Amino acid sequence: MTNTPAITGTGVFTPKQTITNAELVTAFNAYADKFNVEHADAIAAGVVEALDHSSEEFIFKASGIEKRYVIDKSGVLDPDVMHPLLRQRSDDEQSLMAEMGVDAANKALAQAGKTAADVDAVICAASNMERAYPAIAIEIQDLLGVKGFAFDMNVACSSATFGIQAAADMVRSGSIRSALVVNPEICSAHLEWRDRDCHFIFGDVATATLIERREDAIGPYFEIKSTRCATEFSNNIRNNNGFLRRSRPDGVKDRRDMQFMQNGRKVFKEVLPMVAKHIASHMADEGVASEDMKRLWLHQANKAMNDFIGKKALGRLPEAGEQPNILQDYANTSSAGSIIAFSQNSDDLGDGDYGLICSFGAGYSVGSVLLQRHL
Ligand code: CO8
């Protein structure tokens, strides 16, 4: 006998600090001016390239982003630092990712009317882990007081949907009753704030999703009709940081490719058709027509990209509110973006309405979760 999985609660942890585009550009331009003065001779000799100023107009026009939440803005906005300053915590303190994740998880449990005793597994699915081991998920499990098991996984921007597929499949098979999929994303720590091509892209946040057996839902829920994940290798979004860093004979500790790198134009061109096709074929295989799809909760990277995907996937222009964006406030929060959009824009769906969460990003990876609302 198989069970039917459902999303019964979601939660979002939003950091207290924000950085507007104006603040970001002021800091970057001060850094660029300083860099150009310090490297004036090398720039004049043609050995080093001068840095151009960033622009608020460009950022908004190219991405739709207006601001982002971060754990620490003081370091990011200091032209002498240009990265967040996050103090080293002792081994006896909870880690930062666990702290953010627990906050989001408690909100998801509260929304579902459940407690840790109702949860059998915790998956921490995110673009980067704060340490190699023990797993952040096991720390979150411990802090929540969940029995059962926990593990970490990483599929970059698609971590949440891939995590939901793993959880839903376990619920379906009966190996667990329920799981929390938690996505703490400290993107500010792996973004290169000194590169104007990408310094505006990311923000910090954590999301959590509770997946349970449909019959265990106390209130309204979203039945998980099906999930679909796909990957295709690409170097167009890459970060070469990793545990081999210390072993490199050249001893280089701070190289550009040790932070987030992307060929944004290529990503745009290659990922768009991949995602549009993925959503359309997922809907076709499930017999859900475009007019029956009431909501798309897409990965939050770029407004133009989402507009295009919505139109292509549905074969029509999505009506106002059918494809909510939150990226203007949060920027790209990697795997958490589509879950924030879902969490903040799903209450109004009616009984029987269909909606689809879709993430996409590094890998390349694309994951979709087809949902049906039950009141
Ligand atoms: N201010 C002024 N001018 C700028 C700036 C700036 N800040 N940045 C670039 N320019 C200039 C460029 O130099 C270029 O100048 P020129 O024409 O003279 O060469 C011009 O503006 C146009 O630049 P682009 O072609 O790069 O601009 P685009 O219109 O392509 O916009 C975007 C850039 C917004 C990056 C766009 O390409 C995009 O959104 N692409 C898709 C990106 C995407 O979806 N990526 C997904 C990655 S996220 C993911 O998978 C998770 C990874 C793990 C998380 C990492 C956390 C840090």
Tab-separated table of C-alpha atoms and ligand atoms in Angstrom:
chain	number	residue	atom	x	y	z
A	1	MET	CA	0.000	0.000	0.000
A	2	THR	CA	1.346	3.451	-0.816
A	3	ASN	CA	0.612	6.648	1.067
A	4	THR	CA	-0.213	10.017	-0.453
A	5	PRO	CA	2.237	12.772	0.602
A	6	ALA	CA	1.113	16.327	1.252
A	7	ILE	CA	2.638	19.663	2.197
A	8	THR	CA	0.939	20.677	5.424
A	9	GLY	CA	3.104	23.609	6.530
A	10	THR	CA	5.858	25.968	5.460
A	11	GLY	CA	7.963	28.512	7.341
A	12	VAL	CA	10.329	31.331	6.393
A	13	PHE	CA	13.138	32.799	8.487
A	14	THR	CA	13.987	36.294	7.250
A	15	PRO	CA	17.153	38.009	8.566
A	16	LYS	CA	16.709	41.421	10.204
A	17	GLN	CA	19.153	43.373	8.027
A	18	THR	CA	18.514	44.545	4.471
A	19	ILE	CA	20.738	46.053	1.804
A	20	THR	CA	19.072	48.264	-0.802
A	21	ASN	CA	20.473	48.559	-4.318
A	22	ALA	CA	21.500	52.145	-3.479
A	23	GLU	CA	23.517	51.037	-0.427
A	24	LEU	CA	25.077	48.191	-2.387
A	25	VAL	CA	26.137	50.361	-5.302
A	26	THR	CA	27.592	53.066	-3.022
A	27	ALA	CA	29.763	50.477	-1.258
A	28	PHE	CA	30.830	48.767	-4.485
A	29	ASN	CA	31.742	52.051	-6.166
A	30	ALA	CA	33.827	53.111	-3.159
A	31	TYR	CA	35.602	49.736	-3.328
A	32	ALA	CA	36.173	50.103	-7.090
A	33	ASP	CA	37.604	53.628	-6.708
A	34	LYS	CA	39.922	52.449	-3.968
A	35	PHE	CA	41.012	49.424	-6.020
A	36	ASN	CA	41.733	51.603	-9.061
A	37	VAL	CA	43.876	54.010	-6.998
A	38	GLU	CA	45.779	51.172	-5.319
A	39	HIS	CA	46.449	49.491	-8.676
A	40	ALA	CA	46.950	52.645	-10.735
A	41	ASP	CA	50.410	51.639	-12.009
A	42	ALA	CA	49.379	48.104	-12.960
A	43	ILE	CA	46.235	49.477	-14.633
A	44	ALA	CA	48.317	52.012	-16.588
A	45	ALA	CA	50.707	49.206	-17.623
A	46	GLY	CA	47.764	47.111	-18.828
A	47	VAL	CA	48.470	44.301	-16.353
A	48	VAL	CA	45.341	44.837	-14.229
A	49	GLU	CA	41.893	45.845	-15.481
A	50	ALA	CA	40.302	48.899	-13.896
A	51	LEU	CA	36.966	48.276	-12.167
A	52	ASP	CA	33.869	50.008	-13.551
A	53	HIS	CA	31.158	51.432	-11.326
A	54	SER	CA	27.987	49.461	-10.666
A	55	SER	CA	24.575	51.019	-11.235
A	56	GLU	CA	21.184	50.828	-9.500
A	57	GLU	CA	19.390	51.247	-12.823
A	58	PHE	CA	21.250	48.289	-14.344
A	59	ILE	CA	20.560	46.026	-11.381
A	60	PHE	CA	16.817	46.674	-11.364
A	61	LYS	CA	16.471	46.487	-15.150
A	62	ALA	CA	18.583	43.306	-15.534
A	63	SER	CA	17.142	41.401	-12.572
A	64	GLY	CA	14.072	43.040	-10.983
A	65	ILE	CA	15.851	42.992	-7.599
A	66	GLU	CA	15.326	46.008	-5.313
A	67	LYS	CA	16.861	44.814	-2.046
A	68	ARG	CA	18.086	41.702	-0.232
A	69	TYR	CA	18.090	40.417	3.364
A	70	VAL	CA	21.458	39.460	4.848
A	71	ILE	CA	22.755	38.138	8.160
A	72	ASP	CA	25.471	40.825	8.288
A	73	LYS	CA	25.553	43.971	6.197
A	74	SER	CA	28.409	45.741	8.001
A	75	GLY	CA	31.176	43.734	6.311
A	76	VAL	CA	29.455	43.636	2.922
A	77	LEU	CA	29.130	47.437	2.834
A	78	ASP	CA	32.656	48.146	4.101
A	79	PRO	CA	34.901	48.821	1.067
A	80	ASP	CA	37.831	47.423	3.078
A	81	VAL	CA	36.048	44.120	3.754
A	82	MET	CA	33.407	43.330	1.073
A	83	HIS	CA	32.058	40.144	2.653
A	84	PRO	CA	29.813	39.404	5.631
A	85	LEU	CA	31.461	39.215	9.056
A	86	LEU	CA	30.106	36.120	10.782
A	87	ARG	CA	31.868	35.298	14.027
A	88	GLN	CA	33.230	31.793	14.628
A	89	ARG	CA	30.836	30.019	16.984
A	90	SER	CA	32.105	27.562	19.559
A	91	ASP	CA	31.309	23.873	19.125
A	92	ASP	CA	28.930	24.165	22.088
A	93	GLU	CA	26.785	26.782	20.371
A	94	GLN	CA	24.237	26.055	17.681
A	95	SER	CA	25.571	26.668	14.199
A	96	LEU	CA	24.211	29.588	12.171
A	97	MET	CA	22.548	27.375	9.558
A	98	ALA	CA	20.898	25.286	12.277
A	99	GLU	CA	19.642	28.430	14.055
A	100	MET	CA	18.056	29.778	10.859
A	101	GLY	CA	16.708	26.353	9.908
A	102	VAL	CA	15.136	25.700	13.320
A	103	ASP	CA	13.301	29.045	13.185
A	104	ALA	CA	11.817	28.207	9.773
A	105	ALA	CA	11.063	24.603	10.835
A	106	ASN	CA	9.181	25.728	13.967
A	107	LYS	CA	7.048	28.051	11.815
A	108	ALA	CA	6.258	25.174	9.423
A	109	LEU	CA	5.298	22.902	12.331
A	110	ALA	CA	3.101	25.625	13.860
A	111	GLN	CA	1.300	26.181	10.565
A	112	ALA	CA	0.605	22.450	10.294
A	113	GLY	CA	-0.465	22.239	13.954
A	114	LYS	CA	2.231	19.614	14.609
A	115	THR	CA	5.191	19.144	16.945
A	116	ALA	CA	8.608	17.495	16.674
A	117	ALA	CA	7.027	14.238	17.862
A	118	ASP	CA	5.089	14.063	14.577
A	119	VAL	CA	8.270	14.223	12.465
A	120	ASP	CA	10.355	11.182	11.473
A	121	ALA	CA	13.120	12.761	9.368
A	122	VAL	CA	14.907	16.047	8.705
A	123	ILE	CA	16.593	16.867	5.400
A	124	CYS	CA	18.814	19.944	5.280
A	125	ALA	CA	18.908	20.802	1.574
A	126	ALA	CA	20.995	23.854	0.651
A	127	SER	CA	23.653	25.238	-1.712
A	128	ASN	CA	26.450	25.051	0.799
A	129	MET	CA	27.002	23.612	4.252
A	130	GLU	CA	28.669	25.575	7.013
A	131	ARG	CA	30.862	22.596	7.907
A	132	ALA	CA	31.650	19.202	6.460
A	133	TYR	CA	30.311	17.149	9.373
A	134	PRO	CA	28.417	16.317	11.505
A	135	ALA	CA	25.488	17.004	9.185
A	136	ILE	CA	23.643	20.296	9.812
A	137	ALA	CA	20.418	18.296	9.445
A	138	ILE	CA	21.316	16.145	12.455
A	139	GLU	CA	21.950	19.273	14.522
A	140	ILE	CA	18.558	20.677	13.453
A	141	GLN	CA	16.976	17.311	14.308
A	142	ASP	CA	18.565	17.483	17.762
A	143	LEU	CA	17.563	21.107	18.401
A	144	LEU	CA	13.961	20.372	17.401
A	145	GLY	CA	13.847	17.124	19.370
A	146	VAL	CA	12.930	14.976	16.381
A	147	LYS	CA	13.435	11.197	16.624
A	148	GLY	CA	14.358	9.182	13.526
A	149	PHE	CA	17.105	10.334	11.162
A	150	ALA	CA	18.480	13.324	9.272
A	151	PHE	CA	20.847	14.036	6.404
A	152	ASP	CA	22.255	16.912	4.335
A	153	MET	CA	21.985	17.240	0.589
A	154	ASN	CA	23.035	19.825	-1.993
A	155	VAL	CA	21.673	20.426	-5.469
A	156	ALA	CA	22.358	24.204	-5.398
A	157	CYS	CA	19.237	26.205	-6.318
A	158	SER	CA	17.212	23.015	-6.738
A	159	SER	CA	17.993	21.642	-3.280
A	160	ALA	CA	14.472	22.290	-1.910
A	161	THR	CA	12.515	20.586	-4.689
A	162	PHE	CA	14.926	17.650	-4.813
A	163	GLY	CA	14.601	17.401	-1.018
A	164	ILE	CA	10.801	17.468	-1.279
A	165	GLN	CA	10.948	14.663	-3.855
A	166	ALA	CA	13.126	12.569	-1.514
A	167	ALA	CA	10.772	13.224	1.422
A	168	ALA	CA	7.603	12.618	-0.607
A	169	ASP	CA	8.981	9.317	-1.939
A	170	MET	CA	9.797	8.149	1.600
A	171	VAL	CA	6.317	9.080	2.817
A	172	ARG	CA	4.801	7.366	-0.224
A	173	SER	CA	6.738	4.140	0.412
A	174	GLY	CA	5.844	4.127	4.118
A	175	SER	CA	9.411	4.263	5.451
A	176	ILE	CA	8.504	7.498	7.289
A	177	ARG	CA	5.285	9.298	8.246
A	178	SER	CA	6.654	12.771	7.711
A	179	ALA	CA	9.760	14.860	7.050
A	180	LEU	CA	10.908	18.436	7.391
A	181	VAL	CA	12.863	19.734	4.410
A	182	VAL	CA	14.886	22.712	5.650
A	183	ASN	CA	16.758	25.180	3.408
A	184	PRO	CA	19.052	27.600	5.250
A	185	GLU	CA	20.778	29.667	2.552
A	186	ILE	CA	23.616	31.996	3.604
A	187	CYS	CA	24.274	33.086	0.027
A	188	SER	CA	26.066	36.255	1.190
A	189	ALA	CA	29.014	34.138	2.322
A	190	HIS	CA	29.641	32.571	-1.087
A	191	LEU	CA	28.840	35.583	-3.221
A	192	GLU	CA	31.732	37.664	-4.611
A	193	TRP	CA	30.670	41.154	-3.549
A	194	ARG	CA	33.728	42.624	-5.333
A	195	ASP	CA	32.417	41.596	-8.774
A	196	ARG	CA	29.854	44.020	-10.226
A	197	ASP	CA	28.516	41.368	-12.620
A	198	CYS	CA	27.031	39.401	-9.730
A	199	HIS	CA	27.297	41.454	-6.512
A	200	PHE	CA	23.558	42.243	-6.564
A	201	ILE	CA	22.234	38.736	-7.130
A	202	PHE	CA	21.901	36.983	-3.756
A	203	GLY	CA	20.427	37.301	-0.269
A	204	ASP	CA	20.121	35.192	2.904
A	205	VAL	CA	17.034	33.357	4.196
A	206	ALA	CA	15.860	29.953	5.439
A	207	THR	CA	12.732	28.038	4.517
A	208	ALA	CA	11.183	24.817	5.784
A	209	THR	CA	8.492	22.540	4.370
A	210	LEU	CA	6.645	19.846	6.304
A	211	ILE	CA	5.673	16.816	4.217
A	212	GLU	CA	3.222	14.378	5.826
A	213	ARG	CA	0.816	11.614	4.891
A	214	ARG	CA	-2.340	13.224	3.560
A	215	GLU	CA	-4.497	11.575	6.236
A	216	ASP	CA	-2.345	13.106	9.001
A	217	ALA	CA	-3.122	16.687	7.913
A	218	ILE	CA	-5.084	18.645	10.513
A	219	GLY	CA	-6.035	21.623	8.351
A	220	PRO	CA	-5.953	22.504	4.647
A	221	TYR	CA	-3.057	20.924	2.741
A	222	PHE	CA	-1.434	20.615	-0.669
A	223	GLU	CA	-1.414	17.050	-1.957
A	224	ILE	CA	1.847	16.232	-3.750
A	225	LYS	CA	0.497	14.744	-6.978
A	226	SER	CA	3.958	14.067	-8.385
A	227	THR	CA	7.525	15.363	-8.510
A	228	ARG	CA	10.063	15.472	-11.323
A	229	CYS	CA	13.809	16.138	-11.096
A	230	ALA	CA	16.365	16.455	-13.889
A	231	THR	CA	20.064	17.353	-14.120
A	232	GLU	CA	22.510	18.106	-16.952
A	233	PHE	CA	26.146	18.901	-16.220
A	234	SER	CA	27.268	22.475	-16.920
A	235	ASN	CA	30.204	24.645	-15.843
A	236	ASN	CA	28.233	27.851	-16.346
A	237	ILE	CA	27.411	28.172	-12.636
A	238	ARG	CA	30.322	27.003	-10.534
A	239	ASN	CA	32.171	27.486	-7.249
A	240	ASN	CA	35.601	25.818	-6.874
A	241	ASN	CA	35.827	26.228	-3.117
A	242	GLY	CA	36.058	22.952	-1.254
A	243	PHE	CA	37.873	20.777	1.195
A	244	LEU	CA	40.905	20.355	-1.109
A	245	ARG	CA	41.753	24.080	-0.760
A	246	ARG	CA	44.433	23.523	1.902
A	247	SER	CA	46.151	20.831	-0.141
A	248	ARG	CA	46.869	23.020	-3.180
A	249	PRO	CA	50.667	23.435	-3.549
A	250	ASP	CA	50.258	27.074	-4.722
A	251	GLY	CA	48.780	27.977	-1.314
A	252	VAL	CA	46.305	30.440	-2.858
A	253	LYS	CA	43.508	31.174	-0.374
A	254	ASP	CA	41.423	33.798	-2.173
A	255	ARG	CA	40.887	33.257	-5.866
A	256	ARG	CA	37.878	34.518	-7.855
A	257	ASP	CA	36.643	31.006	-8.633
A	258	MET	CA	36.478	30.137	-4.926
A	259	GLN	CA	33.203	32.102	-4.775
A	260	PHE	CA	30.058	31.970	-6.910
A	261	MET	CA	30.875	32.242	-10.632
A	262	GLN	CA	28.455	32.256	-13.513
A	263	ASN	CA	28.092	33.015	-17.163
A	264	GLY	CA	24.720	34.704	-16.636
A	265	ARG	CA	23.876	35.155	-20.314
A	266	LYS	CA	24.538	31.493	-21.119
A	267	VAL	CA	22.589	30.357	-18.046
A	268	PHE	CA	19.691	32.510	-19.158
A	269	LYS	CA	19.754	31.086	-22.691
A	270	GLU	CA	20.289	27.423	-21.791
A	271	VAL	CA	18.178	27.070	-18.647
A	272	LEU	CA	15.072	28.857	-19.972
A	273	PRO	CA	14.113	26.277	-22.623
A	274	MET	CA	15.103	23.428	-20.307
A	275	VAL	CA	12.752	24.653	-17.568
A	276	ALA	CA	9.865	25.619	-19.864
A	277	LYS	CA	9.971	22.145	-21.467
A	278	HIS	CA	10.301	20.448	-18.079
A	279	ILE	CA	7.182	22.161	-16.662
A	280	ALA	CA	5.133	21.664	-19.822
A	281	SER	CA	5.926	17.945	-20.013
A	282	HIS	CA	5.316	17.439	-16.271
A	283	MET	CA	1.864	19.042	-16.668
A	284	ALA	CA	1.088	17.085	-19.855
A	285	ASP	CA	2.044	13.755	-18.262
A	286	GLU	CA	-0.253	14.502	-15.317
A	287	GLY	CA	-3.093	15.679	-17.546
A	288	VAL	CA	-3.128	19.194	-16.081
A	289	ALA	CA	-4.142	21.740	-18.730
A	290	SER	CA	-2.741	25.264	-18.791
A	291	GLU	CA	-6.116	26.780	-17.827
A	292	ASP	CA	-6.280	24.482	-14.771
A	293	MET	CA	-2.851	25.552	-13.478
A	294	LYS	CA	-3.698	28.255	-10.986
A	295	ARG	CA	-0.206	29.112	-9.759
A	296	LEU	CA	3.480	28.758	-10.621
A	297	TRP	CA	5.909	29.269	-7.745
A	298	LEU	CA	9.167	29.629	-9.650
A	299	HIS	CA	12.800	29.840	-8.600
A	300	GLN	CA	13.569	33.483	-7.873
A	301	ALA	CA	16.631	34.503	-9.888
A	302	ASN	CA	15.488	36.989	-12.470
A	303	LYS	CA	12.131	38.620	-13.244
A	304	ALA	CA	12.514	38.521	-17.035
A	305	MET	CA	13.480	34.854	-16.825
A	306	ASN	CA	10.357	34.030	-14.780
A	307	ASP	CA	8.081	36.022	-17.104
A	308	PHE	CA	9.465	34.066	-20.053
A	309	ILE	CA	9.225	30.642	-18.378
A	310	GLY	CA	5.639	31.279	-17.232
A	311	LYS	CA	4.558	32.254	-20.728
A	312	LYS	CA	6.332	29.344	-22.437
A	313	ALA	CA	5.298	26.688	-19.921
A	314	LEU	CA	1.626	27.707	-19.812
A	315	GLY	CA	1.380	28.627	-23.490
A	316	ARG	CA	-0.296	31.891	-22.410
A	317	LEU	CA	0.571	35.021	-20.458
A	318	PRO	CA	0.149	34.216	-16.745
A	319	GLU	CA	-2.528	36.459	-15.252
A	320	ALA	CA	-1.674	38.860	-12.435
A	321	GLY	CA	-0.867	36.905	-9.289
A	322	GLU	CA	-0.615	33.550	-11.072
A	323	GLN	CA	3.177	33.653	-10.968
A	324	PRO	CA	4.205	35.591	-7.854
A	325	ASN	CA	7.715	37.012	-7.557
A	326	ILE	CA	9.396	37.753	-4.255
A	327	LEU	CA	12.848	38.439	-5.721
A	328	GLN	CA	12.308	42.216	-5.651
A	329	ASP	CA	12.507	42.010	-1.822
A	330	TYR	CA	14.676	38.928	-1.207
A	331	ALA	CA	16.882	38.748	-4.367
A	332	ASN	CA	17.974	35.218	-5.335
A	333	THR	CA	17.987	33.055	-2.215
A	334	SER	CA	19.021	29.909	-4.074
A	335	SER	CA	16.912	26.875	-3.095
A	336	ALA	CA	14.670	28.876	-0.752
A	337	GLY	CA	13.261	31.261	-3.379
A	338	SER	CA	10.448	29.134	-4.798
A	339	ILE	CA	9.470	28.046	-1.262
A	340	ILE	CA	9.207	31.677	-0.066
A	341	ALA	CA	6.994	32.393	-3.107
A	342	PHE	CA	4.865	29.340	-2.234
A	343	SER	CA	4.707	30.118	1.475
A	344	GLN	CA	3.614	33.727	0.940
A	345	ASN	CA	1.266	33.207	-2.016
A	346	SER	CA	-0.734	29.995	-1.644
A	347	ASP	CA	-3.400	30.541	1.035
A	348	ASP	CA	-5.952	31.881	-1.414
A	349	LEU	CA	-6.048	28.785	-3.667
A	350	GLY	CA	-9.404	27.019	-3.738
A	351	ASP	CA	-10.279	23.369	-3.189
A	352	GLY	CA	-9.015	21.281	-6.116
A	353	ASP	CA	-6.784	24.035	-7.561
A	354	TYR	CA	-3.473	22.981	-9.076
A	355	GLY	CA	-0.148	24.741	-8.558
A	356	LEU	CA	3.468	23.896	-9.310
A	357	ILE	CA	6.711	24.708	-7.502
A	358	CYS	CA	9.720	24.771	-9.832
A	359	SER	CA	13.368	25.419	-9.043
A	360	PHE	CA	16.320	25.605	-11.412
A	361	GLY	CA	19.979	26.502	-11.266
A	362	ALA	CA	23.503	25.160	-10.920
A	363	GLY	CA	24.167	21.636	-12.101
A	364	TYR	CA	22.210	22.408	-14.255
A	365	SER	CA	19.297	21.187	-12.196
A	366	VAL	CA	15.545	21.554	-12.436
A	367	GLY	CA	12.945	20.200	-10.030
A	368	SER	CA	9.154	20.497	-10.084
A	369	VAL	CA	6.496	19.585	-7.534
A	370	LEU	CA	2.888	19.381	-8.758
A	371	LEU	CA	0.406	20.228	-6.003
A	372	GLN	CA	-3.364	20.106	-5.564
A	373	ARG	CA	-5.057	22.129	-2.846
A	374	HIS	CA	-7.457	20.434	-0.412
A	375	LEU	CA	-9.474	22.561	1.984
B	1	CO8	N1	26.193	47.696	-13.072
B	1	CO8	C1	26.349	48.217	-14.307
B	1	CO8	N2	26.647	47.487	-15.394
B	1	CO8	C2	26.826	46.165	-15.221
B	1	CO8	C3	26.691	45.537	-13.962
B	1	CO8	C4	26.372	46.353	-12.850
B	1	CO8	N3	26.227	45.857	-11.624
B	1	CO8	N4	26.912	44.227	-14.107
B	1	CO8	C5	27.182	44.005	-15.390
B	1	CO8	N5	27.144	45.168	-16.083
B	1	CO8	C6	27.403	45.386	-17.508
B	1	CO8	C7	28.201	44.246	-18.096
B	1	CO8	O1	29.571	44.419	-17.902
B	1	CO8	C8	27.786	44.311	-19.543
B	1	CO8	O2	28.529	45.316	-20.165
B	1	CO8	P1	29.025	45.150	-21.701
B	1	CO8	O3	27.760	45.017	-22.489
B	1	CO8	O4	29.785	46.388	-21.948
B	1	CO8	O5	29.842	43.883	-21.707
B	1	CO8	C9	26.331	44.759	-19.504
B	1	CO8	O6	26.175	45.380	-18.223
B	1	CO8	C10	25.362	43.621	-19.639
B	1	CO8	O7	25.772	42.539	-18.732
B	1	CO8	P2	25.150	41.096	-18.799
B	1	CO8	O8	25.101	40.625	-20.212
B	1	CO8	O9	25.857	40.238	-17.790
B	1	CO8	O10	23.663	41.415	-18.262
B	1	CO8	P3	22.396	40.523	-18.329
B	1	CO8	O11	21.331	41.291	-18.966
B	1	CO8	O12	22.679	39.146	-18.827
B	1	CO8	O13	22.002	40.376	-16.770
B	1	CO8	C11	22.084	38.676	-15.047
B	1	CO8	C12	22.848	39.703	-15.863
B	1	CO8	C13	21.081	39.422	-14.180
B	1	CO8	C14	23.064	37.916	-14.179
B	1	CO8	C15	21.320	37.723	-15.977
B	1	CO8	O14	22.170	37.214	-16.970
B	1	CO8	C16	20.700	36.547	-15.258
B	1	CO8	O15	19.904	36.687	-14.340
B	1	CO8	N6	21.004	35.336	-15.710
B	1	CO8	C17	20.466	34.115	-15.116
B	1	CO8	C18	21.196	33.843	-13.876
B	1	CO8	C19	20.657	32.675	-13.108
B	1	CO8	O16	19.505	32.335	-13.113
B	1	CO8	N7	21.532	32.086	-12.408
B	1	CO8	C20	21.174	31.066	-11.525
B	1	CO8	C21	22.289	30.981	-10.593
B	1	CO8	S1	21.847	30.692	-9.033
B	1	CO8	C22	22.116	29.051	-8.604
B	1	CO8	O17	22.027	28.126	-9.304
B	1	CO8	C23	22.530	28.855	-7.187
B	1	CO8	C24	23.967	28.773	-7.095
B	1	CO8	C25	24.360	28.566	-5.709
B	1	CO8	C26	24.107	29.766	-4.832
B	1	CO8	C27	25.256	30.688	-4.759
B	1	CO8	C28	25.110	31.682	-3.642
B	1	CO8	C29	26.111	32.822	-3.742
